[in-house]
Amino acid sequence: PLTWSGGFAMVIPKGAKHVEEAWELAKWLTFLEGRLYEGNAQKLYNASVGKPFYIPRLSAQRSMNQVIFQHFPPPNENTRQAIQTFLQLMEISKYRPVTPVGQMLWDEHARSLDNATFHVMSAKEALNLATRRVQEELDRLIHPKPYPYLNWNVVLLIGLALSMAILLFAIRAAVLIMRRNRMYRREAFAGLLFASPWLIGFAVLWAGPMFISMVFSFCQYDVVHPAKFVGLDNFIKMIGFHWSQNNGASVITPNDAFFWKSLWNTIYITVIGVPLGMIIGLTIAMLLNTEVRGIAVYRTLYYLPAIVPIVATAILWLWLLNPQVGIVAIGLRGIGLPSPNWFWSQKWAKAALILMLLWQSGSSMVIWLAGLKGIPRHLYEAADIDGSNWWAKFLHITLPMLSPYIFFNLIIGTIGYFQIFTQAYVVSNPPTVGPADSLLFFVYYLFNNAFSYFKMGYASALAWVLFVIIFALTLLQIKLAPKWVFYEGEEK
């Protein structure tokens, strides 16, 4: 038999102010007295919330386990046998060493199994790829490049210079306003007064963190150690490629395959999800734009999914799309069709997520409905006199008059889909995000770098790349808008 075991480590960061006290605490928590204290605290906590308690965490020291079992005996024979099996396997198990890349090592174990199971690659290829990734990270930590520490004085000077530039711009705008007539000055002052809470919030809670994240995007920063300035290295690693030899042939591979995979997954779901969401939202709005009895009830029912919390929605759809006991699977089997594995299938995971997102089309439906209510009725009456059918009226009246709403929903939908995170986080089974990382979206990858691997500098660089992508797409849509967006009262 072959198995492996692993554990956790306590670390005293370099530069800690109370090293000796930290060391004493770590020893106490690790050895018998601390372990018994921990077990008793866990037992009391479980009792306070109505949960059963079996045994504390096991130790790699056999003698300590014996004492722990005497203080916290297993409640039944099945649990006792399970513990004995565990202890017997420890005699032959390989152990996962505690390293600075322990989280990555764990994740790559799971990812290798996933890639082999779903036939993304052979087991040997998956293990070799995982080994290379972990070794590269180890090499980076063991043999770090001589990057200089970030000079915060320079950062402060740049920040002050930007603040002064913004302040001078604001003063110049104020002077121009003061030169206008008295009525204009009063209206401008009132507008600034009402906008001041947002302006102050933006300056304090948004502009400052955005500037710091931009600084960190050029740094190697892990929260624990001081930031080091690396220039464009984060961006080069992100979007760059390298050449390697494979059986005598040159192979071009990306420096960061996860970056490209997450970007592709995000673009894929955006290209499919945004148009479908707009079509379904408009269709529902047109159905609800009729004057029939009880229409307010129908509008409320269709809007309700939009206000259901995202986590609750994800859990609901996990149950609905369960391939064994879900309502969708039962319905498909009832008409003689097989049920896909949905979130548990590499091919169907994105489709399942799109279904979940389309279920919440009620928010866009309200916007469409407002647009439909604003279309003058005499346009349809004139079309009826001319003998136009419903399709001609939809194509030549409804769509042109709704073009501002199409433009708005297109921009908001694109931004929303590029920031998908919570849904994938809830339905996935970390460390892989969906089968073979099929639900690894851009923001999820950013989150993993920041809070799983503590690569805050690299995560900041990812955030700014996402900002540039969304900004470019939005700017492109704004530039193209005059060619197809029609505003009432506008001359063409």
PDB file of C-alpha atoms in Angstrom, residues 52-316:
ATOM      1  CA  PRO A  52     -20.500  16.248  17.622  1.00  0.00           C
ATOM      2  CA  PHE A  53     -16.863  15.997  18.647  1.00  0.00           C
ATOM      3  CA  TYR A  54     -14.738  12.932  17.997  1.00  0.00           C
ATOM      4  CA  ILE A  55     -11.005  13.458  18.378  1.00  0.00           C
ATOM      5  CA  PRO A  56      -8.580  16.380  18.038  1.00  0.00           C
ATOM      6  CA  ARG A  57      -6.137  16.714  15.177  1.00  0.00           C
ATOM      7  CA  LEU A  58      -3.701  13.820  15.040  1.00  0.00           C
ATOM      8  CA  SER A  59       0.032  14.301  15.510  1.00  0.00           C
ATOM      9  CA  ALA A  60       3.048  12.867  13.751  1.00  0.00           C
ATOM     10  CA  GLN A  61       4.348  11.827  17.207  1.00  0.00           C
ATOM     11  CA  ARG A  62       3.003   8.386  18.155  1.00  0.00           C
ATOM     12  CA  SER A  63       3.410   8.916  21.903  1.00  0.00           C
ATOM     13  CA  MET A  64       1.428  12.153  21.744  1.00  0.00           C
ATOM     14  CA  ASN A  65      -1.415  10.451  19.895  1.00  0.00           C
ATOM     15  CA  GLN A  66      -1.689   7.851  22.657  1.00  0.00           C
ATOM     16  CA  VAL A  67      -2.067  10.528  25.335  1.00  0.00           C
ATOM     17  CA  ILE A  68      -4.567  12.448  23.187  1.00  0.00           C
ATOM     18  CA  PHE A  69      -6.685   9.317  22.756  1.00  0.00           C
ATOM     19  CA  GLN A  70      -6.687   8.759  26.524  1.00  0.00           C
ATOM     20  CA  HIS A  71      -8.049  12.278  27.110  1.00  0.00           C
ATOM     21  CA  PHE A  72     -10.427  12.182  24.137  1.00  0.00           C
ATOM     22  CA  PRO A  73     -11.376   8.530  23.528  1.00  0.00           C
ATOM     23  CA  PRO A  74     -13.101   7.715  20.207  1.00  0.00           C
ATOM     24  CA  PRO A  75     -16.873   7.506  20.674  1.00  0.00           C
ATOM     25  CA  ASN A  76     -17.417   4.177  18.892  1.00  0.00           C
ATOM     26  CA  GLU A  77     -15.693   1.182  17.350  1.00  0.00           C
ATOM     27  CA  ASN A  78     -15.900   2.457  13.769  1.00  0.00           C
ATOM     28  CA  THR A  79     -14.062   5.661  14.666  1.00  0.00           C
ATOM     29  CA  ARG A  80     -11.485   3.680  16.668  1.00  0.00           C
ATOM     30  CA  GLN A  81     -10.791   1.399  13.702  1.00  0.00           C
ATOM     31  CA  ALA A  82     -10.497   4.369  11.352  1.00  0.00           C
ATOM     32  CA  ILE A  83      -7.894   5.952  13.652  1.00  0.00           C
ATOM     33  CA  GLN A  84      -5.931   2.717  13.884  1.00  0.00           C
ATOM     34  CA  THR A  85      -5.927   2.416  10.082  1.00  0.00           C
ATOM     35  CA  PHE A  86      -4.617   5.954   9.821  1.00  0.00           C
ATOM     36  CA  LEU A  87      -1.817   5.283  12.311  1.00  0.00           C
ATOM     37  CA  GLN A  88      -0.828   2.064  10.540  1.00  0.00           C
ATOM     38  CA  LEU A  89      -0.636   3.813   7.194  1.00  0.00           C
ATOM     39  CA  MET A  90       1.614   6.471   8.706  1.00  0.00           C
ATOM     40  CA  GLU A  91       4.299   3.795   9.043  1.00  0.00           C
ATOM     41  CA  ILE A  92       4.586   3.503   5.259  1.00  0.00           C
ATOM     42  CA  SER A  93       3.315   6.859   4.034  1.00  0.00           C
ATOM     43  CA  LYS A  94       5.330   9.303   2.022  1.00  0.00           C
ATOM     44  CA  TYR A  95       5.211  12.712   3.592  1.00  0.00           C
ATOM     45  CA  ARG A  96       4.596  16.070   2.014  1.00  0.00           C
ATOM     46  CA  PRO A  97       7.323  18.341   3.313  1.00  0.00           C
ATOM     47  CA  VAL A  98       6.436  21.673   4.815  1.00  0.00           C
ATOM     48  CA  THR A  99       7.771  24.244   2.360  1.00  0.00           C
ATOM     49  CA  PRO A 100       7.072  27.875   1.450  1.00  0.00           C
ATOM     50  CA  VAL A 101       5.214  26.522  -1.583  1.00  0.00           C
ATOM     51  CA  GLY A 102       3.114  24.042   0.374  1.00  0.00           C
ATOM     52  CA  GLN A 103      -0.172  25.471  -0.901  1.00  0.00           C
ATOM     53  CA  MET A 104       1.015  25.303  -4.507  1.00  0.00           C
ATOM     54  CA  LEU A 105       2.284  21.753  -3.965  1.00  0.00           C
ATOM     55  CA  TRP A 106      -1.116  20.708  -2.654  1.00  0.00           C
ATOM     56  CA  ASP A 107      -2.919  22.438  -5.517  1.00  0.00           C
ATOM     57  CA  GLU A 108      -0.700  20.846  -8.155  1.00  0.00           C
ATOM     58  CA  HIS A 109      -1.308  17.398  -6.663  1.00  0.00           C
ATOM     59  CA  ALA A 110      -5.041  17.900  -7.131  1.00  0.00           C
ATOM     60  CA  ARG A 111      -4.656  19.545 -10.551  1.00  0.00           C
ATOM     61  CA  SER A 112      -2.519  16.653 -11.842  1.00  0.00           C
ATOM     62  CA  LEU A 113      -5.155  14.162 -10.777  1.00  0.00           C
ATOM     63  CA  ASP A 114      -7.851  16.294 -12.425  1.00  0.00           C
ATOM     64  CA  ASN A 115      -5.953  16.673 -15.711  1.00  0.00           C
ATOM     65  CA  ALA A 116      -5.293  12.950 -15.909  1.00  0.00           C
ATOM     66  CA  THR A 117      -8.845  11.982 -14.910  1.00  0.00           C
ATOM     67  CA  PHE A 118     -10.444  14.212 -17.542  1.00  0.00           C
ATOM     68  CA  HIS A 119      -7.859  13.156 -20.165  1.00  0.00           C
ATOM     69  CA  VAL A 120      -6.525  16.664 -20.646  1.00  0.00           C
ATOM     70  CA  MET A 121      -3.106  15.022 -20.708  1.00  0.00           C
ATOM     71  CA  SER A 122      -1.521  11.746 -19.660  1.00  0.00           C
ATOM     72  CA  ALA A 123      -0.745  11.115 -15.994  1.00  0.00           C
ATOM     73  CA  LYS A 124       2.985  11.387 -16.666  1.00  0.00           C
ATOM     74  CA  GLU A 125       2.587  14.674 -18.525  1.00  0.00           C
ATOM     75  CA  ALA A 126       0.383  16.055 -15.745  1.00  0.00           C
ATOM     76  CA  LEU A 127       2.878  15.110 -13.039  1.00  0.00           C
ATOM     77  CA  ASN A 128       5.840  16.456 -15.011  1.00  0.00           C
ATOM     78  CA  LEU A 129       4.032  19.744 -15.579  1.00  0.00           C
ATOM     79  CA  ALA A 130       3.133  20.032 -11.893  1.00  0.00           C
ATOM     80  CA  THR A 131       6.710  19.210 -10.880  1.00  0.00           C
ATOM     81  CA  ARG A 132       8.063  21.937 -13.162  1.00  0.00           C
ATOM     82  CA  ARG A 133       5.661  24.546 -11.788  1.00  0.00           C
ATOM     83  CA  VAL A 134       6.447  23.752  -8.163  1.00  0.00           C
ATOM     84  CA  GLN A 135      10.186  23.586  -8.825  1.00  0.00           C
ATOM     85  CA  GLU A 136      10.145  26.962 -10.585  1.00  0.00           C
ATOM     86  CA  GLU A 137       8.469  28.520  -7.559  1.00  0.00           C
ATOM     87  CA  LEU A 138      10.945  26.851  -5.202  1.00  0.00           C
ATOM     88  CA  ASP A 139      13.866  28.096  -7.299  1.00  0.00           C
ATOM     89  CA  ARG A 140      12.437  31.602  -7.200  1.00  0.00           C
ATOM     90  CA  LEU A 141      12.341  31.518  -3.402  1.00  0.00           C
ATOM     91  CA  ILE A 142      15.621  29.692  -2.795  1.00  0.00           C
ATOM     92  CA  HIS A 143      17.612  31.654  -5.377  1.00  0.00           C
ATOM     93  CA  PRO A 144      15.862  35.029  -5.479  1.00  0.00           C
ATOM     94  CA  LYS A 145      16.868  37.655  -8.001  1.00  0.00           C
ATOM     95  CA  PRO A 146      18.645  40.676  -6.495  1.00  0.00           C
ATOM     96  CA  TYR A 147      15.725  43.052  -6.802  1.00  0.00           C
ATOM     97  CA  PRO A 148      16.056  46.344  -4.887  1.00  0.00           C
ATOM     98  CA  TYR A 149      13.612  47.165  -2.119  1.00  0.00           C
ATOM     99  CA  LEU A 150      10.876  49.595  -3.070  1.00  0.00           C
ATOM    100  CA  ASN A 151      11.758  53.174  -2.171  1.00  0.00           C
ATOM    101  CA  TRP A 152       8.611  54.466  -0.499  1.00  0.00           C
ATOM    102  CA  ASN A 153       9.956  58.022  -0.479  1.00  0.00           C
ATOM    103  CA  VAL A 154       9.823  58.007  -4.282  1.00  0.00           C
ATOM    104  CA  VAL A 155       6.314  56.543  -4.180  1.00  0.00           C
ATOM    105  CA  LEU A 156       5.243  59.267  -1.754  1.00  0.00           C
ATOM    106  CA  LEU A 157       6.661  61.983  -4.000  1.00  0.00           C
ATOM    107  CA  ILE A 158       4.852  60.567  -7.043  1.00  0.00           C
ATOM    108  CA  GLY A 159       1.624  60.351  -5.060  1.00  0.00           C
ATOM    109  CA  LEU A 160       1.958  63.943  -3.888  1.00  0.00           C
ATOM    110  CA  ALA A 161       2.710  65.109  -7.424  1.00  0.00           C
ATOM    111  CA  LEU A 162      -0.416  63.368  -8.762  1.00  0.00           C
ATOM    112  CA  SER A 163      -2.508  64.790  -5.921  1.00  0.00           C
ATOM    113  CA  MET A 164      -1.223  68.301  -6.639  1.00  0.00           C
ATOM    114  CA  ALA A 165      -1.982  67.920 -10.343  1.00  0.00           C
ATOM    115  CA  ILE A 166      -5.556  66.839  -9.571  1.00  0.00           C
ATOM    116  CA  LEU A 167      -5.931  69.672  -7.057  1.00  0.00           C
ATOM    117  CA  LEU A 168      -4.689  72.259  -9.570  1.00  0.00           C
ATOM    118  CA  PHE A 169      -7.113  70.896 -12.160  1.00  0.00           C
ATOM    119  CA  ALA A 170      -9.968  71.218  -9.643  1.00  0.00           C
ATOM    120  CA  ILE A 171      -8.942  74.792  -8.758  1.00  0.00           C
ATOM    121  CA  ARG A 172      -8.794  75.739 -12.452  1.00  0.00           C
ATOM    122  CA  ALA A 173     -12.266  74.258 -12.984  1.00  0.00           C
ATOM    123  CA  ALA A 174     -13.546  76.209  -9.971  1.00  0.00           C
ATOM    124  CA  VAL A 175     -12.069  79.470 -11.328  1.00  0.00           C
ATOM    125  CA  LEU A 176     -13.773  78.905 -14.684  1.00  0.00           C
ATOM    126  CA  ILE A 177     -17.054  78.322 -12.886  1.00  0.00           C
ATOM    127  CA  MET A 178     -16.678  81.500 -10.840  1.00  0.00           C
ATOM    128  CA  ARG A 179     -16.272  83.505 -14.042  1.00  0.00           C
ATOM    129  CA  ARG A 180     -19.712  82.438 -15.212  1.00  0.00           C
ATOM    130  CA  ASN A 181     -22.941  84.199 -14.284  1.00  0.00           C
ATOM    131  CA  ARG A 182     -24.353  84.043 -10.784  1.00  0.00           C
ATOM    132  CA  MET A 183     -27.067  81.476 -11.575  1.00  0.00           C
ATOM    133  CA  TYR A 184     -24.554  79.112 -13.155  1.00  0.00           C
ATOM    134  CA  ARG A 185     -22.252  79.452 -10.110  1.00  0.00           C
ATOM    135  CA  ARG A 186     -25.085  78.596  -7.728  1.00  0.00           C
ATOM    136  CA  GLU A 187     -26.108  75.535  -9.730  1.00  0.00           C
ATOM    137  CA  ALA A 188     -22.509  74.365 -10.052  1.00  0.00           C
ATOM    138  CA  PHE A 189     -21.943  74.808  -6.304  1.00  0.00           C
ATOM    139  CA  ALA A 190     -25.121  72.876  -5.491  1.00  0.00           C
ATOM    140  CA  GLY A 191     -24.099  70.079  -7.853  1.00  0.00           C
ATOM    141  CA  LEU A 192     -20.651  69.771  -6.281  1.00  0.00           C
ATOM    142  CA  LEU A 193     -22.171  69.853  -2.813  1.00  0.00           C
ATOM    143  CA  PHE A 194     -24.486  66.932  -3.560  1.00  0.00           C
ATOM    144  CA  ALA A 195     -21.691  65.035  -5.330  1.00  0.00           C
ATOM    145  CA  SER A 196     -19.159  65.659  -2.550  1.00  0.00           C
ATOM    146  CA  PRO A 197     -19.874  62.412  -0.569  1.00  0.00           C
ATOM    147  CA  TRP A 198     -19.090  60.374  -3.668  1.00  0.00           C
ATOM    148  CA  LEU A 199     -16.079  62.528  -4.587  1.00  0.00           C
ATOM    149  CA  ILE A 200     -14.616  62.227  -1.080  1.00  0.00           C
ATOM    150  CA  GLY A 201     -15.314  58.482  -1.021  1.00  0.00           C
ATOM    151  CA  PHE A 202     -13.682  58.036  -4.397  1.00  0.00           C
ATOM    152  CA  ALA A 203     -10.582  60.001  -3.358  1.00  0.00           C
ATOM    153  CA  VAL A 204     -10.164  58.171  -0.040  1.00  0.00           C
ATOM    154  CA  LEU A 205     -11.482  54.650  -0.703  1.00  0.00           C
ATOM    155  CA  TRP A 206     -10.784  54.224  -4.431  1.00  0.00           C
ATOM    156  CA  ALA A 207      -8.098  56.528  -5.790  1.00  0.00           C
ATOM    157  CA  GLY A 208      -5.622  55.801  -2.978  1.00  0.00           C
ATOM    158  CA  PRO A 209      -5.896  51.983  -3.157  1.00  0.00           C
ATOM    159  CA  MET A 210      -5.789  52.141  -6.970  1.00  0.00           C
ATOM    160  CA  PHE A 211      -2.527  54.094  -6.830  1.00  0.00           C
ATOM    161  CA  ILE A 212      -1.012  51.655  -4.320  1.00  0.00           C
ATOM    162  CA  SER A 213      -2.089  48.658  -6.413  1.00  0.00           C
ATOM    163  CA  MET A 214      -0.431  50.244  -9.431  1.00  0.00           C
ATOM    164  CA  VAL A 215       2.785  50.589  -7.403  1.00  0.00           C
ATOM    165  CA  PHE A 216       2.565  46.960  -6.253  1.00  0.00           C
ATOM    166  CA  SER A 217       2.025  45.785  -9.837  1.00  0.00           C
ATOM    167  CA  PHE A 218       5.698  46.642 -10.432  1.00  0.00           C
ATOM    168  CA  CYS A 219       6.781  44.854  -7.246  1.00  0.00           C
ATOM    169  CA  GLN A 220       7.345  41.444  -5.739  1.00  0.00           C
ATOM    170  CA  TYR A 221       5.256  41.610  -2.599  1.00  0.00           C
ATOM    171  CA  ASP A 222       3.895  38.860  -0.342  1.00  0.00           C
ATOM    172  CA  VAL A 223       2.469  40.946   2.536  1.00  0.00           C
ATOM    173  CA  VAL A 224       4.947  39.471   5.056  1.00  0.00           C
ATOM    174  CA  HIS A 225       8.158  40.861   3.539  1.00  0.00           C
ATOM    175  CA  PRO A 226       8.968  44.359   2.280  1.00  0.00           C
ATOM    176  CA  ALA A 227       8.093  44.983  -1.357  1.00  0.00           C
ATOM    177  CA  LYS A 228      10.852  44.702  -3.970  1.00  0.00           C
ATOM    178  CA  PHE A 229      10.802  46.666  -7.208  1.00  0.00           C
ATOM    179  CA  VAL A 230      10.848  44.306 -10.224  1.00  0.00           C
ATOM    180  CA  GLY A 231       9.912  46.693 -13.016  1.00  0.00           C
ATOM    181  CA  LEU A 232       7.934  45.016 -15.789  1.00  0.00           C
ATOM    182  CA  ASP A 233       8.792  41.449 -14.737  1.00  0.00           C
ATOM    183  CA  ASN A 234       5.243  40.693 -13.537  1.00  0.00           C
ATOM    184  CA  PHE A 235       3.769  41.731 -16.878  1.00  0.00           C
ATOM    185  CA  ILE A 236       6.477  39.902 -18.861  1.00  0.00           C
ATOM    186  CA  LYS A 237       5.804  36.704 -16.923  1.00  0.00           C
ATOM    187  CA  MET A 238       2.083  37.153 -17.442  1.00  0.00           C
ATOM    188  CA  ILE A 239       1.907  37.636 -21.203  1.00  0.00           C
ATOM    189  CA  GLY A 240       5.316  36.339 -22.316  1.00  0.00           C
ATOM    190  CA  PHE A 241       6.326  33.057 -23.958  1.00  0.00           C
ATOM    191  CA  HIS A 242       9.465  30.949 -23.880  1.00  0.00           C
ATOM    192  CA  TRP A 243      11.042  28.383 -26.161  1.00  0.00           C
ATOM    193  CA  SER A 244      11.875  24.870 -24.996  1.00  0.00           C
ATOM    194  CA  GLN A 245      13.056  21.622 -26.550  1.00  0.00           C
ATOM    195  CA  ASN A 246      10.785  18.572 -26.587  1.00  0.00           C
ATOM    196  CA  ASN A 247      12.157  15.459 -28.307  1.00  0.00           C
ATOM    197  CA  GLY A 248      14.417  17.636 -30.439  1.00  0.00           C
ATOM    198  CA  ALA A 249      11.647  19.984 -31.519  1.00  0.00           C
ATOM    199  CA  SER A 250      11.281  23.601 -30.458  1.00  0.00           C
ATOM    200  CA  VAL A 251       8.088  24.250 -28.530  1.00  0.00           C
ATOM    201  CA  ILE A 252       6.661  27.674 -27.673  1.00  0.00           C
ATOM    202  CA  THR A 253       4.908  27.690 -24.318  1.00  0.00           C
ATOM    203  CA  PRO A 254       3.465  30.585 -22.296  1.00  0.00           C
ATOM    204  CA  ASN A 255       5.246  31.716 -19.155  1.00  0.00           C
ATOM    205  CA  ASP A 256       1.923  31.636 -17.323  1.00  0.00           C
ATOM    206  CA  ALA A 257      -0.509  29.170 -18.872  1.00  0.00           C
ATOM    207  CA  PHE A 258      -3.125  29.913 -16.189  1.00  0.00           C
ATOM    208  CA  PHE A 259      -3.265  33.559 -17.272  1.00  0.00           C
ATOM    209  CA  TRP A 260      -4.171  32.619 -20.832  1.00  0.00           C
ATOM    210  CA  LYS A 261      -6.586  29.895 -19.734  1.00  0.00           C
ATOM    211  CA  SER A 262      -8.399  32.236 -17.352  1.00  0.00           C
ATOM    212  CA  LEU A 263      -8.555  34.938 -20.025  1.00  0.00           C
ATOM    213  CA  TRP A 264      -9.911  32.474 -22.591  1.00  0.00           C
ATOM    214  CA  ASN A 265     -12.543  31.149 -20.155  1.00  0.00           C
ATOM    215  CA  THR A 266     -13.636  34.709 -19.370  1.00  0.00           C
ATOM    216  CA  ILE A 267     -13.855  35.759 -23.023  1.00  0.00           C
ATOM    217  CA  TYR A 268     -15.727  32.551 -23.904  1.00  0.00           C
ATOM    218  CA  ILE A 269     -18.435  33.022 -21.291  1.00  0.00           C
ATOM    219  CA  THR A 270     -18.705  36.761 -22.060  1.00  0.00           C
ATOM    220  CA  VAL A 271     -19.152  36.262 -25.818  1.00  0.00           C
ATOM    221  CA  ILE A 272     -21.902  33.701 -25.235  1.00  0.00           C
ATOM    222  CA  GLY A 273     -23.471  34.961 -22.023  1.00  0.00           C
ATOM    223  CA  VAL A 274     -23.869  38.675 -22.792  1.00  0.00           C
ATOM    224  CA  PRO A 275     -25.869  38.302 -26.050  1.00  0.00           C
ATOM    225  CA  LEU A 276     -27.993  35.488 -24.593  1.00  0.00           C
ATOM    226  CA  GLY A 277     -28.710  37.543 -21.472  1.00  0.00           C
ATOM    227  CA  MET A 278     -29.742  40.535 -23.567  1.00  0.00           C
ATOM    228  CA  ILE A 279     -31.997  38.434 -25.802  1.00  0.00           C
ATOM    229  CA  ILE A 280     -33.709  36.706 -22.877  1.00  0.00           C
ATOM    230  CA  GLY A 281     -34.081  39.946 -20.905  1.00  0.00           C
ATOM    231  CA  LEU A 282     -35.638  41.714 -23.912  1.00  0.00           C
ATOM    232  CA  THR A 283     -37.926  38.757 -24.662  1.00  0.00           C
ATOM    233  CA  ILE A 284     -39.241  38.684 -21.082  1.00  0.00           C
ATOM    234  CA  ALA A 285     -39.682  42.469 -21.105  1.00  0.00           C
ATOM    235  CA  MET A 286     -41.708  42.340 -24.316  1.00  0.00           C
ATOM    236  CA  LEU A 287     -43.950  39.642 -22.833  1.00  0.00           C
ATOM    237  CA  LEU A 288     -44.422  41.725 -19.687  1.00  0.00           C
ATOM    238  CA  ASN A 289     -45.121  44.908 -21.672  1.00  0.00           C
ATOM    239  CA  THR A 290     -48.667  43.808 -22.359  1.00  0.00           C
ATOM    240  CA  GLU A 291     -51.622  45.161 -20.426  1.00  0.00           C
ATOM    241  CA  VAL A 292     -53.225  42.032 -19.022  1.00  0.00           C
ATOM    242  CA  ARG A 293     -54.749  41.292 -15.657  1.00  0.00           C
ATOM    243  CA  GLY A 294     -52.183  40.569 -12.930  1.00  0.00           C
ATOM    244  CA  ILE A 295     -49.213  41.776 -14.983  1.00  0.00           C
ATOM    245  CA  ALA A 296     -47.642  43.377 -11.880  1.00  0.00           C
ATOM    246  CA  VAL A 297     -47.487  39.924 -10.249  1.00  0.00           C
ATOM    247  CA  TYR A 298     -45.742  38.429 -13.285  1.00  0.00           C
ATOM    248  CA  ARG A 299     -43.234  41.290 -13.352  1.00  0.00           C
ATOM    249  CA  THR A 300     -42.448  40.731  -9.683  1.00  0.00           C
ATOM    250  CA  LEU A 301     -41.993  36.981 -10.177  1.00  0.00           C
ATOM    251  CA  TYR A 302     -39.595  37.464 -13.085  1.00  0.00           C
ATOM    252  CA  TYR A 303     -37.614  40.050 -11.143  1.00  0.00           C
ATOM    253  CA  LEU A 304     -37.274  38.004  -7.929  1.00  0.00           C
ATOM    254  CA  PRO A 305     -34.260  35.928  -9.105  1.00  0.00           C
ATOM    255  CA  ALA A 306     -32.292  39.163  -9.571  1.00  0.00           C
ATOM    256  CA  ILE A 307     -32.460  39.930  -5.835  1.00  0.00           C
ATOM    257  CA  VAL A 308     -31.608  36.423  -4.617  1.00  0.00           C
ATOM    258  CA  PRO A 309     -28.063  36.459  -3.107  1.00  0.00           C
ATOM    259  CA  ILE A 310     -25.430  35.085  -5.467  1.00  0.00           C
ATOM    260  CA  VAL A 311     -24.283  32.381  -3.026  1.00  0.00           C
ATOM    261  CA  ALA A 312     -27.853  31.151  -2.516  1.00  0.00           C
ATOM    262  CA  THR A 313     -28.366  31.111  -6.290  1.00  0.00           C
ATOM    263  CA  ALA A 314     -25.215  29.049  -6.824  1.00  0.00           C
ATOM    264  CA  ILE A 315     -26.205  26.506  -4.170  1.00  0.00           C
ATOM    265  CA  LEU A 316     -29.709  26.284  -5.654  1.00  0.00           C
TER     266      LEU A 316
END
